[in-house]
PDB file of C-alpha atoms in Angstrom:
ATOM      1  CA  UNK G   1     -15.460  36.454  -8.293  1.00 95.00           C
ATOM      2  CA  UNK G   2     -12.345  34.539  -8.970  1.00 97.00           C
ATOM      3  CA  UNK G   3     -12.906  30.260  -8.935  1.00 98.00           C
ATOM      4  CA  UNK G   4     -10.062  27.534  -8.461  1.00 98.00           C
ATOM      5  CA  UNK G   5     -10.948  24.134  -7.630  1.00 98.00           C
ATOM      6  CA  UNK G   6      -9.776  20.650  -7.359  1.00 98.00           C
ATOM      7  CA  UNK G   7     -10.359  18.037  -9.931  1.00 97.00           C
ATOM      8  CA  UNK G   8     -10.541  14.210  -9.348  1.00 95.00           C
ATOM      9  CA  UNK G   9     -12.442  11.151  -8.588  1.00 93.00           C
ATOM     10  CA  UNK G  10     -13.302  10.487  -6.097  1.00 89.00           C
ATOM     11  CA  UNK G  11     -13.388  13.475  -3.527  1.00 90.00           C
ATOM     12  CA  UNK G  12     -14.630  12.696  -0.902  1.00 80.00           C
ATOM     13  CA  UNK G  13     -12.175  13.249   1.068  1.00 69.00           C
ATOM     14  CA  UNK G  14     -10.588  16.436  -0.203  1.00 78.00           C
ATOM     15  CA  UNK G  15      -8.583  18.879   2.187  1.00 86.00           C
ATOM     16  CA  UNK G  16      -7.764  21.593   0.040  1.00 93.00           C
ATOM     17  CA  UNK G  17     -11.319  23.206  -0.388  1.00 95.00           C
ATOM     18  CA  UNK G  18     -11.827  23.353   3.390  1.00 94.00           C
ATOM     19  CA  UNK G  19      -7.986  25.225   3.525  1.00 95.00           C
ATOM     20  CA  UNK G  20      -8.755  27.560   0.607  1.00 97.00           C
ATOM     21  CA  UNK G  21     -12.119  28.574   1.717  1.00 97.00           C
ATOM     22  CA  UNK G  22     -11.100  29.487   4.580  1.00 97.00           C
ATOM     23  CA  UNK G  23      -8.378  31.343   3.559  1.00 97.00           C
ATOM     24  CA  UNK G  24     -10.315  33.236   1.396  1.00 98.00           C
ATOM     25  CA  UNK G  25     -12.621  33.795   4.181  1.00 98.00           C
ATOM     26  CA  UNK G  26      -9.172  35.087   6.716  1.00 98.00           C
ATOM     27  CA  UNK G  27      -7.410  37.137   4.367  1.00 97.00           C
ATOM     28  CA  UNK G  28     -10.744  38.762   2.633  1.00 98.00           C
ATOM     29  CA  UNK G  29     -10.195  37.429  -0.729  1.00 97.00           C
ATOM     30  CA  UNK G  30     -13.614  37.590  -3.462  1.00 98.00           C
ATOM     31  CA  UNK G  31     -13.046  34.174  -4.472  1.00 98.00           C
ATOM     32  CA  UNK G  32     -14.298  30.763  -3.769  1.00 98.00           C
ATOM     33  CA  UNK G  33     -13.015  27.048  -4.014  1.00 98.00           C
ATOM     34  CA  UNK G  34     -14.956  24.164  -5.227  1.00 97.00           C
ATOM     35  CA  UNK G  35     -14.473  20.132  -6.104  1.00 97.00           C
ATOM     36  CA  UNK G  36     -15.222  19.426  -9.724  1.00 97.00           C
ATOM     37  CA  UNK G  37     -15.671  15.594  -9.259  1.00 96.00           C
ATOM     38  CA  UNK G  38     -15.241  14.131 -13.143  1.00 97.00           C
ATOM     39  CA  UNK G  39     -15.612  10.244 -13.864  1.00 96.00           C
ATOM     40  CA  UNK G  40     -13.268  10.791 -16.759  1.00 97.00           C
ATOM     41  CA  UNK G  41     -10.364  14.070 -17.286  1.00 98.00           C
ATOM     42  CA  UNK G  42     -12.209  14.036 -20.794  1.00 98.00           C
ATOM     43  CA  UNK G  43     -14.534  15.927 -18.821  1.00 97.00           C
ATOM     44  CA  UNK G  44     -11.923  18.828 -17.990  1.00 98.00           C
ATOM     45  CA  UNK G  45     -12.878  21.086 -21.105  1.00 97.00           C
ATOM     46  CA  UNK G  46     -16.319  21.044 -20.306  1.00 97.00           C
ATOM     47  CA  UNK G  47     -15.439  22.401 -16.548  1.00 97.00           C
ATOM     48  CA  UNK G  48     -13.665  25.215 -18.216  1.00 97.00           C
ATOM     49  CA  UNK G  49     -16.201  26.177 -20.590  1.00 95.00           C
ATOM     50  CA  UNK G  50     -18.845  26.440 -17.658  1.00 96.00           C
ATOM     51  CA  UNK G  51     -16.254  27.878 -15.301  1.00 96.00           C
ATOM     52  CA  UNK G  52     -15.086  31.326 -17.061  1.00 95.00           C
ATOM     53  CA  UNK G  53     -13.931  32.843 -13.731  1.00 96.00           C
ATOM     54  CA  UNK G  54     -11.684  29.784 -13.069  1.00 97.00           C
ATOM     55  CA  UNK G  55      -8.383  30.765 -12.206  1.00 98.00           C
ATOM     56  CA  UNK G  56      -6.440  27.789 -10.890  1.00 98.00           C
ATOM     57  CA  UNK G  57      -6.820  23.968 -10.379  1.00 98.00           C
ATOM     58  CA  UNK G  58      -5.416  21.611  -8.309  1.00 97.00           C
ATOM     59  CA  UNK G  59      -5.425  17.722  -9.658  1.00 95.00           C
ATOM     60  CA  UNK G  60      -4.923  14.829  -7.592  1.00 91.00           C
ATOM     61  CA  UNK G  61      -5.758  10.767  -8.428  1.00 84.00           C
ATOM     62  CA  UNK G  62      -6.467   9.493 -11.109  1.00 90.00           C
ATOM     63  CA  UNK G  63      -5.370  12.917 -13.259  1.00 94.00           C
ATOM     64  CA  UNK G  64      -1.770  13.689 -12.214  1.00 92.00           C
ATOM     65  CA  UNK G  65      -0.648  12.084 -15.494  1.00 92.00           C
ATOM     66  CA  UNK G  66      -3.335  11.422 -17.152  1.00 96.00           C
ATOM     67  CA  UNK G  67      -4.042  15.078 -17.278  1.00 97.00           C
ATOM     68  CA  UNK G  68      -1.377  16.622 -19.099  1.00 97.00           C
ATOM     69  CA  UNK G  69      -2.139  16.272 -22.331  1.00 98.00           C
ATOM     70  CA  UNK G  70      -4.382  19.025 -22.023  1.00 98.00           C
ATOM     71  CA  UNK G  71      -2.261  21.540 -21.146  1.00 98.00           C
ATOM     72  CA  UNK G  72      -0.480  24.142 -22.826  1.00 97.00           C
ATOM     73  CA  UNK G  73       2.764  24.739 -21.375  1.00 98.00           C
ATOM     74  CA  UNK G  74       4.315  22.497 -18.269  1.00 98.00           C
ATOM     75  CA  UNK G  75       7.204  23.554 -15.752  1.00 97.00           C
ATOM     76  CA  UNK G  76      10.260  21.615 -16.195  1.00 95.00           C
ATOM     77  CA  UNK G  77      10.006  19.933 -12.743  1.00 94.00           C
ATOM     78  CA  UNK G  78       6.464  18.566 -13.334  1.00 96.00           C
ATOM     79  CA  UNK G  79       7.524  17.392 -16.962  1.00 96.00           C
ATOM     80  CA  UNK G  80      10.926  15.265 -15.737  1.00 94.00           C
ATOM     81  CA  UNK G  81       8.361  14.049 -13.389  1.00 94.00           C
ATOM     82  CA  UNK G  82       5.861  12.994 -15.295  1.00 94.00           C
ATOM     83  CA  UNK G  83       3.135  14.570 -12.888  1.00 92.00           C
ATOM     84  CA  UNK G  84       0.871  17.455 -12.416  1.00 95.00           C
ATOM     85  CA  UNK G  85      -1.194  18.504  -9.442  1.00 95.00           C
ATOM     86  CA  UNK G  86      -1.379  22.694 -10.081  1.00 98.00           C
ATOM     87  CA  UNK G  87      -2.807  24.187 -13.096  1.00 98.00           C
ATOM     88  CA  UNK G  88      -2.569  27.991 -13.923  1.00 98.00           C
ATOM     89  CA  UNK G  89      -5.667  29.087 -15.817  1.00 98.00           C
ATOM     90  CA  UNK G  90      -5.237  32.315 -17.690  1.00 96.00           C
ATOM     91  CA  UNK G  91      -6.957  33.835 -20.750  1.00 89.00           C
ATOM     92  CA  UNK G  92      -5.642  35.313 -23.537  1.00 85.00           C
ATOM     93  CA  UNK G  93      -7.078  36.637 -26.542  1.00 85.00           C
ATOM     94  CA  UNK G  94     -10.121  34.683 -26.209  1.00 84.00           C
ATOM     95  CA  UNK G  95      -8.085  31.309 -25.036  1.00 91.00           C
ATOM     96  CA  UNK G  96      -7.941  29.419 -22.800  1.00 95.00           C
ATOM     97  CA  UNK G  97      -4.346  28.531 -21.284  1.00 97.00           C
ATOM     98  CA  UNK G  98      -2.989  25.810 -19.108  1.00 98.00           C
ATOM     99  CA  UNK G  99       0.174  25.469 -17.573  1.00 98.00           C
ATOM    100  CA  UNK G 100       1.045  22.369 -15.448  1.00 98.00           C
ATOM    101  CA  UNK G 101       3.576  22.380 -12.733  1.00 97.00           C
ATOM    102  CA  UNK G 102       4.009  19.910  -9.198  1.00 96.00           C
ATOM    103  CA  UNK G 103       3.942  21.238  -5.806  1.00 96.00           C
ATOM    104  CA  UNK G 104       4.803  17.782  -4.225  1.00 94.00           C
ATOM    105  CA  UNK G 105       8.066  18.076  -4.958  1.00 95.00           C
ATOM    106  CA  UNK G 106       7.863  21.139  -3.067  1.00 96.00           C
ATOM    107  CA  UNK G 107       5.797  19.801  -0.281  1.00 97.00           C
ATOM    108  CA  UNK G 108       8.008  16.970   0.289  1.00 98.00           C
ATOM    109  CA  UNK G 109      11.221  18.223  -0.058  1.00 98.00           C
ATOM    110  CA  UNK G 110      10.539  21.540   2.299  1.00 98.00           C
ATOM    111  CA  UNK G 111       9.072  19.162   5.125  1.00 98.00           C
ATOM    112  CA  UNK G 112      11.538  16.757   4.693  1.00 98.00           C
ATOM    113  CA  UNK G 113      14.727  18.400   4.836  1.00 98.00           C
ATOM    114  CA  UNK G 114      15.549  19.244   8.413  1.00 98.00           C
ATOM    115  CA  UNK G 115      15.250  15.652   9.255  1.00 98.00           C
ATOM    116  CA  UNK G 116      18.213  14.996   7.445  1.00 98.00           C
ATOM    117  CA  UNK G 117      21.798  14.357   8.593  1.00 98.00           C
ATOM    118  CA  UNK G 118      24.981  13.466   6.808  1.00 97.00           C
ATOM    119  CA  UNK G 119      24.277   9.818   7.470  1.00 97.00           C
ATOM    120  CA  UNK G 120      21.185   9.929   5.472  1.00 98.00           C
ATOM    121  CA  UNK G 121      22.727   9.006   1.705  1.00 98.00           C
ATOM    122  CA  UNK G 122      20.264   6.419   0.597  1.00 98.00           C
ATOM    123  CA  UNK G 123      16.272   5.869   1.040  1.00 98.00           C
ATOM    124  CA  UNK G 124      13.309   3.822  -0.018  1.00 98.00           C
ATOM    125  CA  UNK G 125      10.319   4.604  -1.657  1.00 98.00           C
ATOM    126  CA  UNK G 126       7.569   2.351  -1.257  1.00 98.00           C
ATOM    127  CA  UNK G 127       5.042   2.188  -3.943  1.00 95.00           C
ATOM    128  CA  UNK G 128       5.245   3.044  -7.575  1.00 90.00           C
ATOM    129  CA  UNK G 129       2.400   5.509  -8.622  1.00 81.00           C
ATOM    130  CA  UNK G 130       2.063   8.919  -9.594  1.00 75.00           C
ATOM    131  CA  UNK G 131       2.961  10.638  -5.988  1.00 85.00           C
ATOM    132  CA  UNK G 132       6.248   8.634  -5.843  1.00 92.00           C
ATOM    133  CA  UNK G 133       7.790  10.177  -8.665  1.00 91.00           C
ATOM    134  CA  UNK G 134       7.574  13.603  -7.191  1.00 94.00           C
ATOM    135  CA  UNK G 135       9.260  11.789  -3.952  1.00 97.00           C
ATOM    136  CA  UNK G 136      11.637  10.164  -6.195  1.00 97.00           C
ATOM    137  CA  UNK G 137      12.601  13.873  -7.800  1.00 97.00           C
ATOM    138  CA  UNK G 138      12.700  15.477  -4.663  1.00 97.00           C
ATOM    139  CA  UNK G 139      15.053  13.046  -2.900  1.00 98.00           C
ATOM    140  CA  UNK G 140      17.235  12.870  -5.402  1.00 98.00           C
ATOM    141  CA  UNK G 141      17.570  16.899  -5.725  1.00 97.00           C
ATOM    142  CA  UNK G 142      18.551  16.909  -1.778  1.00 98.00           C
ATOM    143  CA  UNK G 143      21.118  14.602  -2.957  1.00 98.00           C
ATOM    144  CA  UNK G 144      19.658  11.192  -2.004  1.00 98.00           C
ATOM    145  CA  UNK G 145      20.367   7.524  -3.846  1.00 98.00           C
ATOM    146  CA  UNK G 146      16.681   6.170  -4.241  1.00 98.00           C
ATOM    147  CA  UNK G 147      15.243   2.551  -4.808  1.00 98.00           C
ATOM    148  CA  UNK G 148      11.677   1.944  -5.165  1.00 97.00           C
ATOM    149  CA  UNK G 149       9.770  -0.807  -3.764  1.00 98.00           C
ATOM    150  CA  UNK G 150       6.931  -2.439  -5.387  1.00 96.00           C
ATOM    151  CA  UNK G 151       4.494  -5.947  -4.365  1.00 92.00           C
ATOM    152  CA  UNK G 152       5.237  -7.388  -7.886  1.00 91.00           C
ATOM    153  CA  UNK G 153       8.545  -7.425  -9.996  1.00 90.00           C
ATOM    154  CA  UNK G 154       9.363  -4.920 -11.920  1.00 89.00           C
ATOM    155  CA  UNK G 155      12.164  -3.527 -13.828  1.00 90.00           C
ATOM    156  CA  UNK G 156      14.295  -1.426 -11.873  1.00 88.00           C
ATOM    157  CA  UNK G 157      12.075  -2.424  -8.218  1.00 95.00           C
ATOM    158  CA  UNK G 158      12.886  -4.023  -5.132  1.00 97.00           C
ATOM    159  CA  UNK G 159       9.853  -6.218  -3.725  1.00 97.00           C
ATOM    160  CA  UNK G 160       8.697  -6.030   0.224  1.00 97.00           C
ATOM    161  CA  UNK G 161       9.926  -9.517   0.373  1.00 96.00           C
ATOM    162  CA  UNK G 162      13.363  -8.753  -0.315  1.00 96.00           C
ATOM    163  CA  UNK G 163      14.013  -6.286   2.496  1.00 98.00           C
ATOM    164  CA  UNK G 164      16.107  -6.999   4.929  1.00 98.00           C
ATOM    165  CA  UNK G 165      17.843  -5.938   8.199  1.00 98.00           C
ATOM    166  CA  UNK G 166      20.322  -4.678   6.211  1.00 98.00           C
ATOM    167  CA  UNK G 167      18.623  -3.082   3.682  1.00 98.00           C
ATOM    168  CA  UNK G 168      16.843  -0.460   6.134  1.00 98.00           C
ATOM    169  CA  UNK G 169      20.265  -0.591   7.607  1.00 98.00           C
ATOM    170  CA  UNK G 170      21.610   1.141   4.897  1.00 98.00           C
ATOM    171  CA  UNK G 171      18.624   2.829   3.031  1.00 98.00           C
ATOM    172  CA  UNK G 172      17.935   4.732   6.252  1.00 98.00           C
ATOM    173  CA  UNK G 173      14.807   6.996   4.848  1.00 98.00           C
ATOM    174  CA  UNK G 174      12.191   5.056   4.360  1.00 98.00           C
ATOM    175  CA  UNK G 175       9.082   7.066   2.427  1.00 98.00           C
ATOM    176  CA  UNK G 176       5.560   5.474   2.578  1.00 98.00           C
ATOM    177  CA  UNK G 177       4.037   6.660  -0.836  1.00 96.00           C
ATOM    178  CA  UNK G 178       1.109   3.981  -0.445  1.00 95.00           C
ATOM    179  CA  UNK G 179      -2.430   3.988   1.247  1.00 93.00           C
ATOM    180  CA  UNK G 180      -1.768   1.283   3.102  1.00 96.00           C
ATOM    181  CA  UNK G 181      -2.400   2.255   6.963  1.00 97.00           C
ATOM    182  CA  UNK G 182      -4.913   5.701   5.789  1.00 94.00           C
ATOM    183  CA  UNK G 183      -8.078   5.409   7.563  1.00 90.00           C
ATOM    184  CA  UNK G 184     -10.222   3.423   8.217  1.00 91.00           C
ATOM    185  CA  UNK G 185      -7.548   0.647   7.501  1.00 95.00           C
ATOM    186  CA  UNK G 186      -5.420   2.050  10.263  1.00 96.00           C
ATOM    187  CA  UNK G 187      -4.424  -1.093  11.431  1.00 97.00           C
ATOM    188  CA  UNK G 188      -2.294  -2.317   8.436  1.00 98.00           C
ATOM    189  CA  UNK G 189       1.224  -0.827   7.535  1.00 98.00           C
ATOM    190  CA  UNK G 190       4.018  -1.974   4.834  1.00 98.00           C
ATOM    191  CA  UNK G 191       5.582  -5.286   5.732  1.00 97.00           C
ATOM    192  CA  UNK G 192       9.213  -4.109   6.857  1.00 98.00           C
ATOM    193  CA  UNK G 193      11.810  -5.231   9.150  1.00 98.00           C
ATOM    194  CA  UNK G 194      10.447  -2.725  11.917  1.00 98.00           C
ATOM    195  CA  UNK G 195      12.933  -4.633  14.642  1.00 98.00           C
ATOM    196  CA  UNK G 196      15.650  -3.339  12.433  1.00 98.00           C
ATOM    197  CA  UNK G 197      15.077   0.054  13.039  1.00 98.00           C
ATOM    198  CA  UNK G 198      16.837   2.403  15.405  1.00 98.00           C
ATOM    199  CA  UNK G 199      17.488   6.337  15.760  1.00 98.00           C
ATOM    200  CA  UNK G 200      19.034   6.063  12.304  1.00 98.00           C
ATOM    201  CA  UNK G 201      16.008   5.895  11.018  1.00 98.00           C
ATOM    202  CA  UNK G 202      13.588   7.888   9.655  1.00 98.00           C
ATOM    203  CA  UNK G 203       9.621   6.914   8.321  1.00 98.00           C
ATOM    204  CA  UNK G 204       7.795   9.029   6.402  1.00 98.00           C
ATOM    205  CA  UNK G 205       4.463   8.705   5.485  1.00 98.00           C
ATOM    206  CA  UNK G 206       2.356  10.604   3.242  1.00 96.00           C
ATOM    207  CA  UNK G 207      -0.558   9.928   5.024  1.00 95.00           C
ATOM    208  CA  UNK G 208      -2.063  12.529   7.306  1.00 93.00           C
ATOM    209  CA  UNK G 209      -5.173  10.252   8.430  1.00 91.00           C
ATOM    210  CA  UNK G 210      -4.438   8.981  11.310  1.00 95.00           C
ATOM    211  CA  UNK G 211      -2.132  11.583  12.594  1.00 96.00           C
ATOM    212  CA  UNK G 212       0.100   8.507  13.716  1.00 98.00           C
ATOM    213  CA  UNK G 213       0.055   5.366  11.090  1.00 98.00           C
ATOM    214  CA  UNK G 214       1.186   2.312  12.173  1.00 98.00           C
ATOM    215  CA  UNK G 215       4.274   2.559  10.051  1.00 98.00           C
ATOM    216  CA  UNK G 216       4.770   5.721  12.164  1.00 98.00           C
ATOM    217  CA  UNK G 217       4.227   4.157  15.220  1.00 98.00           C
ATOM    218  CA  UNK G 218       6.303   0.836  14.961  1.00 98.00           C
ATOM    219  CA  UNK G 219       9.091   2.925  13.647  1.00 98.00           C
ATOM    220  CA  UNK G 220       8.627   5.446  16.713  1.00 98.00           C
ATOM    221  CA  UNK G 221       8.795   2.632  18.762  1.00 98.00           C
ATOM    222  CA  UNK G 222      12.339   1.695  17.742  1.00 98.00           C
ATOM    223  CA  UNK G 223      13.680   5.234  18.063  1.00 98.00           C
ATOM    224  CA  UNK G 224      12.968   6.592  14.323  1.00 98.00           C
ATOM    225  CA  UNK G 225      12.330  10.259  13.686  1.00 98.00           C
ATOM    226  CA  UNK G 226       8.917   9.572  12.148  1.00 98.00           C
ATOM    227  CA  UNK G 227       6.652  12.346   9.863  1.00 98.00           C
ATOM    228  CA  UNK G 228       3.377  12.369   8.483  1.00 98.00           C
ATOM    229  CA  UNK G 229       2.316  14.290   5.233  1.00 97.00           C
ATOM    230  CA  UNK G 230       0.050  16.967   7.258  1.00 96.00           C
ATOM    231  CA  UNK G 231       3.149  19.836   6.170  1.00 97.00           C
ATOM    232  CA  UNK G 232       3.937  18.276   3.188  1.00 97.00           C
ATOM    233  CA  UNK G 233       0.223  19.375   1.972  1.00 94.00           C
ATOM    234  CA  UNK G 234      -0.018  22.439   3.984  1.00 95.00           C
ATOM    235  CA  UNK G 235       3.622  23.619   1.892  1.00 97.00           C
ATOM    236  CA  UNK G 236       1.570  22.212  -1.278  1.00 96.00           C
ATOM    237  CA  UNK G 237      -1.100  24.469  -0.678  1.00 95.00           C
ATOM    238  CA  UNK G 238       1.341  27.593  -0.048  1.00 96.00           C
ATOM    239  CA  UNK G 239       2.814  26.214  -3.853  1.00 97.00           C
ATOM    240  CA  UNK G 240       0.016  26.328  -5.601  1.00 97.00           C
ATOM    241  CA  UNK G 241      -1.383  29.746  -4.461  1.00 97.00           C
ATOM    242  CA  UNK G 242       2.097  31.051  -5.714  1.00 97.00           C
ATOM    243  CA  UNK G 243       2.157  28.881  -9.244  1.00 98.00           C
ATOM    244  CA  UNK G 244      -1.520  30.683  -9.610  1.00 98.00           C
ATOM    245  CA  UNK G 245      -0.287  33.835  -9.292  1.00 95.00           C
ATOM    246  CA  UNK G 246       2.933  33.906 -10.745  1.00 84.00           C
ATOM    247  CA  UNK G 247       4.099  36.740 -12.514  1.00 63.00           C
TER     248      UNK G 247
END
C-alpha cells in the first residue's frame, strides 16, 4: 500500500489527511495518508527509513525552508521561492530521492485570479514568513507590483503604522499572510485603514478558520470582494497529487 503524509510541528490542526483519506476512500485508491509530527526536520531521514512505501509528502511550518536541504532535486518555482511544501519520493537503485516543489503558488494564484481587474496593478502582503513568498511569486507572475508589510522595520518593508488611506487606495489587493484573526483569536485582524476601503478593494486571507475573519468582514463591510484560503488549499491539494505523480 502506497503512504504520503504531512510533516510538521505541530499538527494538530492538519486538513490535508482528512482530504486525502477520503479521497483515497472515493476514488478506491490502496493507499493511506498519515501526519508524521517531528520536533526537529533532522528527524525526516528517520521517517523515510521506517516508511519504505512512502510516496509523497506534504511540509508545512516550521519545514518549508528549513527542509530543503534534504532534498535532491527542487523545481525552479519552489527554489526562486525559497519554499517547499510537496515532496516527490521515488526510489531508484536502492535510493532514496527527493524532489521539492510549491503548490502555494499554485493555490494562490488559481483562486486568486478571477478577482482581478485592470485596476488591480499593485497589492500588499502582510507578514513576512515562509507562505508570503509563494504570495509574493505568485502576484508578481499575474503581473502585480508587491510591497510587504511587517510589525518591525525591515529592509525593503512597510510597517502597519505607516498605512494610510492612500496607501490601500492605491495598493488595492490586500493579502493577509498572517495568523492573526485564525481561530480561536477570531476577534483580532491586521490594523488597517478599513474606512478606506471601497469596491476597489479586495482582502484576502489565507485563513480558512473562521470561514469569515474579521479582516474579511470589515473589508466586506465597505464593499471589498473578500476571499478566504479554503480554494487556495483545496487547488494545493489537486498540486500536490499531480507533483506526486508526475511523469
Amino acid at each position: 500500500m502506497d503512504k504520503y503524509g504531512l510533516i510538521g510541528y505541530p499538527l494538530g490542526h492538519s486538513f490535508s489527511i482528512s482530504y486525502f483519506n477520503q479521497k483515497f476512500a472515493d476514488e478506491g485508491i490502496n493507499a493511506k495518508y498519515e501526519n508524521f509530527e517531528i520536533p526537529t526536520i533532522e528527524s525526516l531521514p528517520e521517517i523515510l527509513d521506517s516508511n519504505p512505501d512512502l510516496r509523497g509528502l506534504n511540509v508545512t511550518i516550521p519545514y518549508k525552508q528549513k527542509v530543503i536541504s534534504f532534498l535532491d532535486k527542487i523545481s525552479p518555482e519552489a527554489r526562486a521561492i525559497g519554499a517547499v511544501n510537496v515532496i516527490r519520493v521515488t526510489h531508484e537503485g536502492g535510493k532514496t530521492q527527493l524532489k521539492g516543489y510549491n503548490s502555494d503558488v499554485i493555490g494562490f494564484t488559481k483562486s486568486i485570479e478571477p478577482m482581478l481587474e485592470k485596476f488591480h496593478k499593485k497589492a500588499l502582503i502582510l507578514g513576512t514568513g515562509g507562505a508570503s513568498k509563494a504570495i509574493d511569486y505568485g502576484l508578481k507572475a499575474l503581473g502585480l507590483e508587491t510591497v510587504s508589510v511587517s510589525r518591525f522595520e525591515r529592509p525593503g518593508t512597510i510597517r502597519y503604522c505607516d498605512i494610510t488611506a492612500e496607501v490601500v487606495k492605491e495598493y488595492n489587493v490586500i493579502i493577509n499572510c498572517t495568523p492573526c484573526g485564525m481561530y480561536p483569536h477570531s476577534e483580532e485582524c491586521p490594523l488597517l485603514p478599513y474606512e478606506a476601503m471601497d469596491s476597489h478593494n479586495i482582502l484576502y486571507d489565507l485563513i480558512y478558520n473562521p470561514d469569515e475573519t474579521l479582516f474579511m468582514k470589515k473589508g466586506a463591510e465597505r464593499g471589498a470582494n473578500v476571499k478566504n484560503g479554503l480554494e487556495m488549499l483545496l487547488l494545493q491539494a489537486f498540486a500536490s497529487w499531480d507533483f506526486w505523480h508526475e511523469k
